Every structure is written in C-alpha cells, then in structure tokens.
Tab-separated table of C-alpha atoms in Angstrom:
chain	number	residue	atom	x	y	z
A	1	MET	CA	130.121	71.820	121.855
A	2	GLN	CA	129.528	69.157	119.266
A	3	ALA	CA	129.398	65.664	120.509
A	4	PHE	CA	132.639	63.574	119.910
A	5	GLU	CA	134.224	60.230	120.651
A	6	TYR	CA	136.771	60.196	123.278
A	7	ALA	CA	139.754	57.941	123.509
A	8	SER	CA	142.419	57.824	126.179
A	9	PRO	CA	145.130	55.442	125.177
A	10	THR	CA	148.143	54.686	127.233
A	11	THR	CA	150.614	53.586	124.447
A	12	LEU	CA	151.846	55.997	121.609
A	13	LYS	CA	151.001	53.141	119.253
A	14	GLU	CA	147.323	52.973	120.114
A	15	ALA	CA	147.251	56.807	120.000
A	16	LEU	CA	148.543	56.952	116.365
A	17	SER	CA	146.259	54.192	115.306
A	18	LEU	CA	143.117	56.410	116.460
A	19	LEU	CA	144.090	59.575	114.120
A	20	GLY	CA	142.845	60.469	111.058
A	21	GLU	CA	143.989	60.823	107.566
A	22	ARG	CA	142.627	64.442	107.069
A	23	TRP	CA	142.392	67.472	109.325
A	24	GLY	CA	139.258	68.181	111.028
A	25	GLU	CA	138.463	64.496	111.776
A	26	VAL	CA	140.586	63.670	114.776
A	27	ASP	CA	142.019	66.098	117.419
A	28	VAL	CA	144.729	65.517	119.928
A	29	LEU	CA	144.130	66.579	123.502
A	30	ALA	CA	147.099	67.202	126.027
A	31	GLY	CA	146.565	70.013	128.159
A	32	GLY	CA	143.421	71.267	126.373
A	33	THR	CA	143.876	75.088	127.104
A	34	ASP	CA	143.616	75.720	123.500
A	35	LEU	CA	141.477	72.817	121.836
A	36	LEU	CA	138.664	73.201	124.371
A	37	SER	CA	138.301	76.903	123.531
A	38	LEU	CA	138.377	76.022	119.939
A	39	MET	CA	135.899	73.498	120.303
A	40	LYS	CA	133.543	75.838	122.321
A	41	ASP	CA	133.490	78.309	119.342
A	42	TYR	CA	133.017	75.399	116.922
A	43	VAL	CA	136.336	76.383	115.064
A	44	HIS	CA	137.302	72.969	115.699
A	45	THR	CA	134.402	70.158	115.577
A	46	PRO	CA	136.433	66.671	115.902
A	47	LYS	CA	134.621	63.454	115.319
A	48	ARG	CA	137.263	62.063	117.791
A	49	VAL	CA	139.487	63.601	120.554
A	50	VAL	CA	142.547	61.277	121.540
A	51	ASN	CA	143.882	62.455	125.095
A	52	ILE	CA	147.373	61.649	125.049
A	53	LYS	CA	148.136	62.688	128.844
A	54	GLY	CA	147.915	59.122	129.941
A	55	ILE	CA	151.024	58.042	127.577
A	56	ALA	CA	153.848	57.783	129.980
A	57	GLU	CA	156.612	58.019	127.154
A	58	LEU	CA	155.427	61.526	126.296
A	59	GLY	CA	156.221	63.034	129.562
A	60	GLY	CA	159.355	63.802	131.529
A	61	ILE	CA	162.089	66.196	131.015
A	62	ARG	CA	165.878	64.156	130.418
A	63	ARG	CA	169.232	65.416	129.859
A	64	THR	CA	171.090	63.221	127.080
A	65	PRO	CA	174.344	63.720	125.060
A	66	ALA	CA	172.300	65.414	122.274
A	67	GLY	CA	170.857	67.735	124.875
A	68	LEU	CA	167.769	68.184	126.656
A	69	ARG	CA	164.855	66.202	125.710
A	70	ILE	CA	161.461	67.300	126.516
A	71	GLY	CA	158.399	65.232	126.423
A	72	ALA	CA	155.420	66.802	124.563
A	73	THR	CA	153.120	66.522	127.504
A	74	VAL	CA	155.284	68.171	129.989
A	75	THR	CA	153.325	71.171	131.271
A	76	LEU	CA	154.671	74.501	131.308
A	77	ASP	CA	154.746	74.318	134.974
A	78	GLU	CA	156.927	71.338	134.855
A	79	LEU	CA	159.258	72.924	132.553
A	80	LEU	CA	159.586	75.951	134.899
A	81	ALA	CA	160.523	73.845	137.644
A	82	SER	CA	163.268	72.272	136.017
A	83	PRO	CA	166.650	73.547	137.154
A	84	VAL	CA	168.298	72.825	133.972
A	85	VAL	CA	165.789	74.856	132.084
A	86	ARG	CA	166.205	77.937	134.496
A	87	THR	CA	169.896	78.085	134.664
A	88	GLU	CA	170.871	76.680	131.319
A	89	TYR	CA	168.268	77.791	128.865
A	90	PRO	CA	166.926	81.132	130.345
A	91	SER	CA	165.349	81.998	127.261
A	92	LEU	CA	163.142	78.980	127.287
A	93	TRP	CA	162.298	79.814	130.947
A	94	THR	CA	161.113	83.218	130.477
A	95	ALA	CA	159.187	82.282	127.289
A	96	ALA	CA	157.394	79.631	129.380
A	97	ASP	CA	156.715	81.859	132.310
A	98	GLY	CA	155.136	84.552	129.911
A	99	VAL	CA	152.163	82.098	129.370
A	100	ARG	CA	149.724	83.477	131.673
A	101	SER	CA	148.378	82.235	134.005
A	102	PRO	CA	149.417	79.759	136.610
A	103	GLN	CA	146.347	77.769	135.887
A	104	ILE	CA	147.167	77.603	132.220
A	105	ARG	CA	150.782	76.540	132.831
A	106	ASN	CA	149.486	73.768	135.265
A	107	MET	CA	147.245	72.403	132.468
A	108	GLY	CA	149.126	73.619	129.273
A	109	THR	CA	151.852	71.666	127.648
A	110	VAL	CA	155.010	72.007	125.639
A	111	GLY	CA	153.830	70.410	122.800
A	112	GLY	CA	150.452	71.924	123.087
A	113	ASP	CA	152.224	75.341	122.929
A	114	LEU	CA	153.869	74.665	119.628
A	115	CYS	CA	150.561	73.127	118.116
A	116	GLN	CA	147.962	75.780	119.265
A	117	ARG	CA	146.019	77.539	116.760
A	118	PRO	CA	146.357	81.291	115.968
A	119	ARG	CA	144.652	83.728	118.176
A	120	CYS	CA	143.522	86.058	115.023
A	121	TRP	CA	140.017	86.891	115.696
A	122	TYR	CA	138.855	86.330	112.163
A	123	PHE	CA	140.233	82.821	112.311
A	124	ARG	CA	138.783	82.252	115.635
A	125	LEU	CA	135.433	83.591	114.063
A	126	GLY	CA	135.666	81.023	111.505
A	127	TYR	CA	137.160	82.754	108.424
A	128	GLY	CA	140.029	80.464	108.421
A	129	LEU	CA	143.720	80.972	108.306
A	130	LEU	CA	143.862	83.542	105.587
A	131	ALA	CA	140.794	85.520	107.056
A	132	GLN	CA	139.586	86.252	103.923
A	133	LYS	CA	135.564	87.105	102.750
A	134	ASP	CA	134.856	86.987	99.113
A	135	GLY	CA	138.329	86.852	97.933
A	136	THR	CA	139.526	89.969	100.001
A	137	SER	CA	141.650	89.758	103.310
A	138	LEU	CA	139.289	90.913	106.272
A	139	VAL	CA	142.760	91.527	107.937
A	140	VAL	CA	144.209	94.194	105.611
A	141	ASN	CA	140.998	96.130	105.282
A	142	GLY	CA	140.050	95.655	108.934
A	143	GLU	CA	140.951	95.475	112.510
A	144	ASN	CA	144.621	94.536	112.478
A	145	LYS	CA	146.146	95.981	115.577
A	146	TYR	CA	147.785	92.643	116.635
A	147	HIS	CA	148.650	90.987	113.201
A	148	ALA	CA	151.782	90.529	111.324
A	149	ILE	CA	154.277	93.124	110.413
A	150	PHE	CA	156.519	90.613	108.536
A	151	GLY	CA	155.508	87.788	105.943
A	152	GLY	CA	153.729	89.970	103.268
A	153	GLY	CA	150.680	87.610	103.443
A	154	PRO	CA	148.332	86.345	102.253
A	155	ALA	CA	148.326	85.158	106.000
A	156	TYR	CA	148.686	88.075	108.428
A	157	PHE	CA	147.962	86.205	111.734
A	158	VAL	CA	150.799	85.759	114.186
A	159	SER	CA	152.158	82.564	115.417
A	160	ALA	CA	150.496	82.303	119.152
A	161	SER	CA	153.474	79.961	120.391
A	162	SER	CA	155.253	81.386	123.418
A	163	LEU	CA	157.997	78.656	123.135
A	164	GLY	CA	158.516	78.630	119.463
A	165	PRO	CA	160.953	81.603	119.062
A	166	ALA	CA	162.981	80.701	122.000
A	167	LEU	CA	163.198	77.054	120.705
A	168	VAL	CA	164.181	78.282	116.999
A	169	ALA	CA	166.692	80.553	118.401
A	170	LEU	CA	168.275	77.584	120.414
A	171	GLY	CA	168.080	75.325	117.500
A	172	ALA	CA	166.007	73.002	118.823
A	173	LYS	CA	164.103	70.124	116.974
A	174	VAL	CA	160.725	68.204	117.241
A	175	ARG	CA	159.981	64.647	116.743
A	176	LEU	CA	156.849	63.916	114.889
A	177	ALA	CA	155.541	60.317	115.042
A	178	SER	CA	152.970	58.504	112.905
A	179	ALA	CA	151.858	54.880	112.424
A	180	SER	CA	154.629	54.097	109.796
A	181	GLY	CA	157.470	55.748	111.817
A	182	ALA	CA	159.035	59.023	113.149
A	183	ARG	CA	160.914	62.064	111.639
A	184	GLU	CA	162.473	65.030	112.999
A	185	LEU	CA	162.538	68.372	111.778
A	186	SER	CA	163.806	71.918	113.212
A	187	VAL	CA	161.522	73.813	114.935
A	188	GLU	CA	162.210	76.445	112.525
A	189	GLU	CA	161.036	73.877	109.654
A	190	PHE	CA	157.909	73.163	112.004
A	191	PHE	CA	156.310	76.520	111.631
A	192	VAL	CA	155.308	77.135	107.965
A	193	ILE	CA	153.058	80.030	106.377
A	194	PRO	CA	150.305	78.683	104.933
A	195	LYS	CA	149.297	80.058	101.118
A	196	SER	CA	145.713	78.826	101.238
A	197	ASP	CA	143.067	77.668	104.005
A	198	ALA	CA	143.717	74.065	102.931
A	199	GLU	CA	147.267	74.271	104.607
A	200	ARG	CA	148.384	74.467	108.258
A	201	GLU	CA	150.562	76.711	110.180
A	202	ILE	CA	152.776	73.872	111.210
A	203	ALA	CA	154.342	71.025	109.397
A	204	LEU	CA	152.674	68.423	111.364
A	205	ARG	CA	150.356	65.882	109.444
A	206	PRO	CA	146.946	64.714	110.445
A	207	ASN	CA	148.259	61.249	111.329
A	208	GLU	CA	151.086	62.601	113.375
A	209	ILE	CA	151.714	63.376	117.153
A	210	LEU	CA	154.429	65.505	118.158
A	211	THR	CA	156.220	63.367	120.710
A	212	GLU	CA	159.210	65.567	121.802
A	213	ILE	CA	161.593	68.430	121.658
A	214	LEU	CA	165.083	68.132	121.623
A	215	VAL	CA	167.348	71.210	122.674
A	216	PRO	CA	170.987	71.281	121.877
A	217	PRO	CA	173.356	71.646	124.814
A	218	ALA	CA	173.675	75.147	125.965
A	219	THR	CA	177.673	74.830	126.341
A	220	GLY	CA	179.306	77.986	125.273
A	221	VAL	CA	176.100	79.889	124.554
A	222	ARG	CA	174.144	82.598	126.198
A	223	ASN	CA	170.488	82.862	125.620
A	224	ALA	CA	167.642	85.150	126.752
A	225	THR	CA	164.124	86.162	125.815
A	226	TYR	CA	162.427	89.648	126.249
A	227	GLU	CA	158.822	90.017	125.892
A	228	VAL	CA	156.816	93.315	125.431
A	229	ARG	CA	153.355	92.977	126.802
A	230	HIS	CA	150.221	95.340	127.197
A	231	LYS	CA	149.430	94.010	130.609
A	232	GLU	CA	151.083	91.357	132.921
A	233	ALA	CA	148.038	89.087	133.465
A	234	LEU	CA	146.506	86.728	131.047
A	235	ASP	CA	147.235	88.020	127.693
A	236	TRP	CA	149.763	87.053	125.083
A	237	PRO	CA	152.698	89.381	124.507
A	238	LEU	CA	152.686	92.110	121.559
A	239	ALA	CA	156.100	91.504	120.535
A	240	THR	CA	159.156	89.238	121.811
A	241	ALA	CA	162.408	88.527	120.830
A	242	SER	CA	164.584	85.424	121.915
A	243	VAL	CA	168.215	85.308	121.105
A	244	THR	CA	171.054	82.952	121.596
A	245	LEU	CA	174.688	83.865	121.308
A	246	ARG	CA	177.485	81.635	120.591
A	247	MET	CA	180.461	83.265	122.318
A	248	LYS	CA	184.337	83.415	122.085
A	249	GLY	CA	185.152	85.323	125.013
A	250	ALA	CA	183.549	88.634	125.215
A	251	THR	CA	183.002	88.279	121.309
A	252	VAL	CA	179.871	86.836	119.333
A	253	GLU	CA	180.885	84.088	117.248
A	254	SER	CA	177.317	83.620	115.709
A	255	ALA	CA	173.995	84.574	116.862
A	256	ARG	CA	170.317	83.602	116.300
A	257	VAL	CA	167.799	86.571	116.830
A	258	VAL	CA	164.040	85.276	116.448
A	259	MET	CA	161.170	87.546	117.027
A	260	GLY	CA	157.770	86.476	118.244
A	261	HIS	CA	154.261	87.814	117.414
A	262	VAL	CA	155.254	89.454	114.592
A	263	ALA	CA	154.824	87.018	111.755
A	264	PRO	CA	152.532	83.757	111.034
A	265	ILE	CA	155.870	81.916	112.038
A	266	PRO	CA	158.737	82.803	114.659
A	267	TRP	CA	160.553	85.200	112.531
A	268	VAL	CA	164.305	84.798	112.081
A	269	ALA	CA	166.100	88.459	111.975
A	270	ARG	CA	168.912	87.337	109.547
A	271	GLU	CA	170.065	90.977	109.202
A	272	ALA	CA	170.564	91.272	112.741
A	273	GLU	CA	172.288	87.862	112.908
A	274	ARG	CA	174.796	88.928	110.411
A	275	LEU	CA	175.450	92.320	112.130
A	276	LEU	CA	176.211	90.713	115.437
A	277	ALA	CA	178.707	88.137	114.287
A	278	GLY	CA	182.311	89.308	115.405
A	279	LYS	CA	181.123	92.033	117.587
A	280	THR	CA	180.783	92.733	121.661
A	281	ILE	CA	177.344	93.381	122.796
A	282	THR	CA	177.353	96.814	123.788
A	283	GLU	CA	174.173	99.168	124.411
A	284	GLU	CA	174.958	100.616	120.667
A	285	VAL	CA	175.526	97.259	119.115
A	286	ALA	CA	172.230	95.750	120.644
A	287	GLU	CA	170.470	99.008	119.408
A	288	GLN	CA	171.746	98.572	115.759
A	289	ALA	CA	170.731	94.974	115.985
A	290	GLY	CA	167.301	95.850	116.835
A	291	LYS	CA	167.077	98.414	113.823
A	292	ALA	CA	168.364	95.809	111.739
A	293	ALA	CA	165.979	93.255	112.840
A	294	VAL	CA	162.825	95.242	111.707
A	295	ALA	CA	164.311	97.105	108.525
A	296	GLY	CA	162.293	94.610	106.524
A	297	ALA	CA	158.958	95.118	108.594
A	298	ARG	CA	155.830	95.889	106.557
A	299	PRO	CA	153.201	96.974	109.183
A	300	LEU	CA	149.370	97.313	108.194
A	301	SER	CA	147.161	100.221	108.829
A	302	GLN	CA	146.896	99.613	112.770
A	303	ASN	CA	149.788	97.905	113.983
A	304	GLY	CA	152.858	100.207	113.015
A	305	TYR	CA	153.488	100.551	116.932
A	306	LYS	CA	154.810	96.689	116.890
A	307	VAL	CA	157.811	97.787	114.624
A	308	ARG	CA	159.172	99.484	117.647
A	309	LEU	CA	158.211	97.319	119.997
A	310	ALA	CA	160.042	94.400	118.314
A	311	GLN	CA	163.153	96.309	117.849
A	312	VAL	CA	163.286	97.373	121.694
A	313	ALA	CA	162.512	93.603	122.424
A	314	VAL	CA	165.595	92.474	120.202
A	315	LYS	CA	167.783	95.196	121.774
A	316	ARG	CA	166.687	94.394	125.410
A	317	ALA	CA	166.972	90.430	124.674
A	318	LEU	CA	170.426	90.941	123.306
A	319	LEU	CA	171.534	92.921	126.488
A	320	ALA	CA	170.242	90.381	129.083
A	321	ALA	CA	171.808	87.536	127.107
A	322	ALA	CA	175.321	89.717	127.011
A	323	ARG	CA	174.785	90.102	130.892
A	324	GLY	CA	174.143	86.144	131.279
A	325	LYS	CA	170.573	86.807	132.464
A	326	ALA	CA	167.226	86.153	131.114
B	1	MET	CA	128.444	57.468	124.170
B	2	THR	CA	129.185	58.181	127.671
B	3	HIS	CA	132.438	57.274	129.713
B	4	ALA	CA	132.550	55.777	133.252
B	5	ILE	CA	134.797	58.060	135.584
B	6	THR	CA	135.648	57.889	139.053
B	7	VAL	CA	136.932	60.970	140.758
B	8	THR	CA	137.868	61.600	144.443
B	9	ILE	CA	136.228	64.817	145.585
B	10	ASN	CA	137.163	66.808	148.503
B	11	GLY	CA	138.027	63.091	149.926
B	12	LYS	CA	135.177	61.577	148.818
B	13	PRO	CA	134.784	58.953	146.001
B	14	TYR	CA	132.309	59.326	143.127
B	15	ALA	CA	131.526	57.183	139.871
B	16	HIS	CA	129.621	58.640	137.239
B	17	GLN	CA	128.591	58.195	133.423
B	18	VAL	CA	129.531	61.390	131.571
B	19	GLU	CA	129.168	62.428	128.063
B	20	PRO	CA	132.852	63.317	126.816
B	21	ARG	CA	131.930	66.996	126.082
B	22	LEU	CA	130.636	67.644	129.726
B	23	LEU	CA	133.095	70.188	131.154
B	24	LEU	CA	134.592	69.570	134.638
B	25	ILE	CA	132.761	72.669	135.830
B	26	HIS	CA	129.395	71.557	134.858
B	27	TYR	CA	130.149	68.119	136.390
B	28	LEU	CA	130.937	69.632	139.774
B	29	ARG	CA	127.925	71.952	139.748
B	30	ASP	CA	125.455	70.136	138.112
B	31	VAL	CA	126.176	66.622	138.747
B	32	VAL	CA	127.957	66.320	142.036
B	33	GLY	CA	125.994	69.473	143.357
B	34	LEU	CA	129.048	71.652	144.508
B	35	THR	CA	128.376	75.060	143.417
B	36	GLY	CA	131.212	76.778	145.183
B	37	PRO	CA	133.206	76.786	142.001
B	38	HIS	CA	131.597	79.387	139.916
B	39	ILE	CA	131.336	79.936	136.188
B	40	GLY	CA	132.235	83.541	135.067
B	41	CYS	CA	133.572	83.573	131.833
B	42	GLU	CA	133.592	80.025	130.428
B	43	THR	CA	136.455	80.667	128.524
B	44	SER	CA	139.689	80.131	130.934
B	45	ILE	CA	140.047	83.933	131.559
B	46	CYS	CA	138.189	84.878	134.866
B	47	GLY	CA	139.537	81.941	137.015
B	48	ALA	CA	135.999	81.815	139.226
B	49	CYS	CA	135.709	78.174	138.423
B	50	THR	CA	139.417	77.293	139.736
B	51	VAL	CA	139.665	73.963	141.401
B	52	MET	CA	142.595	71.932	142.462
B	53	VAL	CA	143.306	68.720	140.538
B	54	ASP	CA	145.906	66.396	141.896
B	55	GLY	CA	146.960	69.461	144.071
B	56	LYS	CA	147.253	71.971	140.972
B	57	ALA	CA	145.043	74.945	140.399
B	58	VAL	CA	143.040	74.554	137.067
B	59	LYS	CA	140.275	76.228	135.389
B	60	ALA	CA	137.300	73.627	135.321
B	61	CYS	CA	135.702	75.455	132.560
B	62	THR	CA	138.832	74.355	130.366
B	63	MET	CA	138.648	70.535	131.190
B	64	PHE	CA	136.512	67.847	130.292
B	65	ALA	CA	135.372	65.874	133.243
B	66	VAL	CA	136.622	62.482	131.408
B	67	GLN	CA	140.295	64.230	132.038
B	68	ALA	CA	139.713	64.196	135.607
B	69	ASP	CA	139.061	60.188	135.623
B	70	GLY	CA	141.261	58.777	138.592
B	71	ARG	CA	142.194	62.042	140.090
B	72	GLN	CA	141.850	63.960	143.197
B	73	ILE	CA	139.919	67.035	142.968
B	74	LEU	CA	139.536	69.911	145.971
B	75	THR	CA	136.927	72.533	145.666
B	76	ILE	CA	136.107	75.510	148.051
B	77	GLU	CA	133.871	73.085	149.716
B	78	GLY	CA	136.675	70.846	150.606
B	79	LEU	CA	138.798	73.246	152.189
B	80	ALA	CA	137.871	73.685	155.834
B	81	THR	CA	138.804	70.773	158.195
B	82	ASP	CA	136.547	69.653	160.859
B	83	GLY	CA	134.352	72.690	160.471
B	84	ARG	CA	137.467	74.917	160.764
B	85	TYR	CA	138.370	77.379	157.967
B	86	ASP	CA	141.708	77.108	156.226
B	87	PRO	CA	144.159	79.892	157.010
B	88	VAL	CA	143.685	81.458	153.569
B	89	GLN	CA	139.705	81.469	154.121
B	90	GLU	CA	140.080	82.972	157.328
B	91	ALA	CA	142.512	85.593	156.141
B	92	PHE	CA	139.948	86.591	153.343
B	93	TRP	CA	137.146	86.941	155.961
B	94	ASN	CA	139.565	89.104	158.125
B	95	GLU	CA	140.791	91.199	155.690
B	96	HIS	CA	137.303	92.014	153.926
B	97	ALA	CA	139.107	90.308	150.659
B	98	LEU	CA	135.591	90.111	149.098
B	99	GLN	CA	132.931	92.374	147.884
B	100	CYS	CA	130.435	90.402	145.854
B	101	GLY	CA	132.176	87.124	146.617
B	102	PHE	CA	131.847	85.683	143.176
B	103	CYS	CA	135.593	85.489	142.371
B	104	THR	CA	136.402	84.471	146.047
B	105	PRO	CA	136.352	80.519	145.731
B	106	GLY	CA	138.758	80.372	142.805
B	107	MET	CA	140.810	83.446	144.350
B	108	ILE	CA	141.184	81.359	147.670
B	109	LEU	CA	142.351	78.221	145.643
B	110	ALA	CA	144.725	80.050	143.379
B	111	ALA	CA	145.967	82.011	146.831
B	112	LYS	CA	146.579	78.385	148.399
B	113	GLN	CA	148.464	77.213	145.603
B	114	LEU	CA	150.671	80.304	145.472
B	115	LEU	CA	151.280	79.880	149.378
B	116	GLU	CA	152.219	76.476	148.909
B	117	ARG	CA	154.709	77.179	146.487
B	118	ASN	CA	156.075	80.205	148.082
B	119	PRO	CA	155.218	80.450	151.731
B	120	ASN	CA	156.327	84.035	151.885
B	121	PRO	CA	155.746	86.113	148.747
B	122	THR	CA	156.134	89.549	148.325
B	123	GLU	CA	153.113	91.648	147.061
B	124	GLU	CA	154.690	91.551	143.276
B	125	GLU	CA	154.652	87.834	143.529
B	126	ILE	CA	151.314	87.665	145.075
B	127	ARG	CA	150.051	89.586	142.111
B	128	HIS	CA	151.817	87.277	139.879
B	129	GLY	CA	150.417	84.051	141.337
B	130	LEU	CA	146.849	85.480	141.167
B	131	GLU	CA	146.982	86.608	137.358
B	132	GLY	CA	144.551	84.125	136.326
B	133	ASN	CA	141.894	85.423	138.600
B	134	LEU	CA	139.849	88.314	137.905
B	135	CYS	CA	137.932	90.385	140.481
B	136	ARG	CA	135.353	92.491	138.900
B	137	CYS	CA	134.755	94.334	141.974
B	138	THR	CA	138.507	95.475	141.801
B	139	GLY	CA	139.284	94.655	145.332
B	140	TYR	CA	142.744	93.603	144.426
B	141	GLN	CA	144.511	95.321	147.270
B	142	HIS	CA	142.403	93.579	150.098
B	143	ILE	CA	143.126	90.239	148.258
B	144	VAL	CA	146.887	90.700	148.415
B	145	ASN	CA	146.806	91.812	151.912
B	146	ALA	CA	144.626	88.697	153.081
B	147	VAL	CA	147.273	86.551	151.053
B	148	ARG	CA	150.045	88.305	153.122
B	149	ALA	CA	147.902	87.814	156.226
B	150	ALA	CA	147.556	84.089	155.779
B	151	ALA	CA	151.241	83.954	154.943
B	152	ALA	CA	152.082	85.358	158.348
B	153	ARG	CA	149.454	83.182	159.996
B	154	MET	CA	150.798	80.039	158.400
B	155	GLY	CA	154.475	81.046	159.596
B	156	GLY	CA	155.782	81.821	156.049
C-alpha cells in the first residue's frame, strides 16, 4: 500500500478543511471496509486519509418530525440494532442484514455503504469505471456474469450499495457538507451513471462529506426488500428489489419499486410502479409487476439469468410488503 | 510520518509509533508479538484475523492500527482467565472443532460475539453468525456443535 498522511479530526469543520479539490488526492475513512481494499489494490492511492469516525455529530440515529435521521458513521450493526428500523423500515433492515458478514457490519457504515466503489472486476483491476481498453468495453466482450442488465452503457458495473435501493424506494435524502455549506439530494439523485472515466458514480464532490441520511416517516406505508443470493455467506446479492407501498386500506395508492445490482444505479422500475397503482397485491399482480419491472432489461452475453432473478425479487418483495413482513 | 497510538490489548496498555498504512493485524503480530490472530486472505474474507475491538468482532486485516488508537483489543491470547479456558475455547477442544487450527482463533472470537448477542442460538443462527469465518478443512459441523455446547455450558 502506498504511504499516506493520516488525520483524525474531531469536528466536521476541521475534516472539511482537510479535503481535496480533485478526486484522488484525499479519501474519507469511516469503517474502511471498502477503502482499505481499494488502497491495497492501488485502485485508490490517496495522499491523505481523513478518518471521520471521531466526529461525534456524524453518529447516532434520531427520530425527528421529518423522519429518521441516520448519521453517516452509524455502523450497519447499529442500524440493525435500532428498534425503529426493525419495525418501521423492514426494507432497510433486510438490506443491512444482507451485508455479509458480522465483522463487516461491525465496521462498515451507512455512509460508506452509499459511497463504496463498484465491485466490477475490471474496475478493481484499474481499468476505470467504464472498463475500456483501447476504446472498447472489456465488459461487453469479456466476463460480464455479474454486470448490468439495465442502463445501456457505456458503464456496465452494478451499484454495490446494499442500502441504496431501499433508501431510494423509501424516498430518503442525503445531506452533503462542504466548507462552503451543505446541500441535500434525494438518494435517487445521489447515484449517477457516469458517461466517462473522469466522472463518479455518485453526486458527491471531492470537497464534500456525506453527513447524514434522512428517511421520511413510514406512516401509512409498507416496505420490504428481497434479495436473491448465490450463497448466504460473504458475497453481495445477485439481484435485489426494495419496494415501498403507500396504502389506502388494501389498495396500493402509489408504489416505489427499485431493483439493486442490476444497473450502475439503484434501478427504478417505473412500469411496475404504474401497474401497481390502484391495485390490491395478489400473487398474480405481484407476478405482473415483476414482469413489467424487467421488460426493458438488455442483458449482456453472460448475465441473462439476472433478468429472471430481478423479476422474482420484485414479486417476492411485493408479497412480503403486502404481508407486512420484510 | 508516524503517529503515536495507545491501545489496551488483552488488558495491558501499549504505546507505539506507527505508520498510518500499518494494518492492525501486522501491528498485533509484528509489533506487539501476538501471533494468535492469523493472516489468511488479507482481503477481509476469511476471518482468520478476527479480533475484538471495543467488544466487537472485526477483521484486523481491514483496519489500520491508527484506527485502534485509544481502544480496547481482545485477541485469542486474552480469552483465558487465570489459566482457565473460556467456555468457547473449551467447547472447541471437547467437540474437536478444529482440524488444522488455522481458522480457530478467529472462529472462536466470532463465536464468542455470537453467544454474547444470542445466548441460545439455533443451528441456523450459529451458521449466520459465523458467516465471516472460513474453515478450509470444512469442519463446520463440529464448529456448530462446539458453539451449541458452549451455549449449553454457559447456561443459554
């Protein structure tokens, strides 16, 4: 690993003053579960690392009139221990539990989950977000078993965030602070599909720190996440779906359906959302919504199987939400 | 540039100057001389390097020593008290829960956390709680048996 300068500030103001103007100069460290692997592989070679775990104001889960405020350095383990998250936001709870293993949940943070870099093996080997060599995509012509089935390129990695799809479906926002102030973005806007290797997959700027996540109150909504996995231990899921249903009695007033691990961003299934409005969730309706969700999928040479997995994930997440269970 | 850190390891205070890039596992093994935590994959997968930091099981290969500044660390060497094995250690011995023994220090600490949080786990809960630890000898059934035995012994 390349040597770096280390800082462990105790105030947000001090931390912000230590950030860089360009990506690559400074990395922010919270749990470190992703950053350390990036640095070991020389994908990230920061000159300075700023540890934000010592900043008290970035921790803690708090209920506010605007909903649940989750500090960026709250660990996934702390999130799982929150009774509010377990009972009112089962979709978020299930997604956090899907981060394997216990040791990673003890270290990994909510902010870090949203800011982690893609797992695409070409990216991790140093070929950049678009994974191109001599102007052609290594993904399209290479090993793409775990890559995107939505988005249409030129980026084909899948967003690695476990909490992203659940937070998008819940209508959550992130707060991003810089030395000159703070801004709020919806989690949906936070994830972006890069068009070049100079861009990032999230809207965070190099001089900003993600400080908190705001999840609207869960009153009147049902939510659930369903994950399809190759194995229970360690790995990321193959495809997931998170749904939030605003109910009027037994009828869906409006729905949010978001799939994970199928695109460079949490992928909103608008066709499925439209189909669900005004319906009662039955096995048949859930099946139709699953089909609608993947109707626009464009798989690559090796990942056609993910279309079916995403379809099933949507169906099962809807049925789980309708049952009132995650 | 090095940083001064102070840590309490197995109840004993230590103070060292360390480079920021020094991993906690290398600090424990090469600087402090505690070779109980093992280096298996060094990529946060195998769990052989598992230690407790402030009572939480973490992978010492995926943490910088500077992150441990001011914190309490427990390694496998600190688990026995007054020469008596911890019930989890004893159960691993009695139930033959190790073959080559490489994964054992990490496996025992992960099991210890699991039982602290859930004193009477089902087999499924044991397997879920030990997901972060790989046994290349694939002796998982005996490990599960040992965790059950430890739970019974501890009165869970």
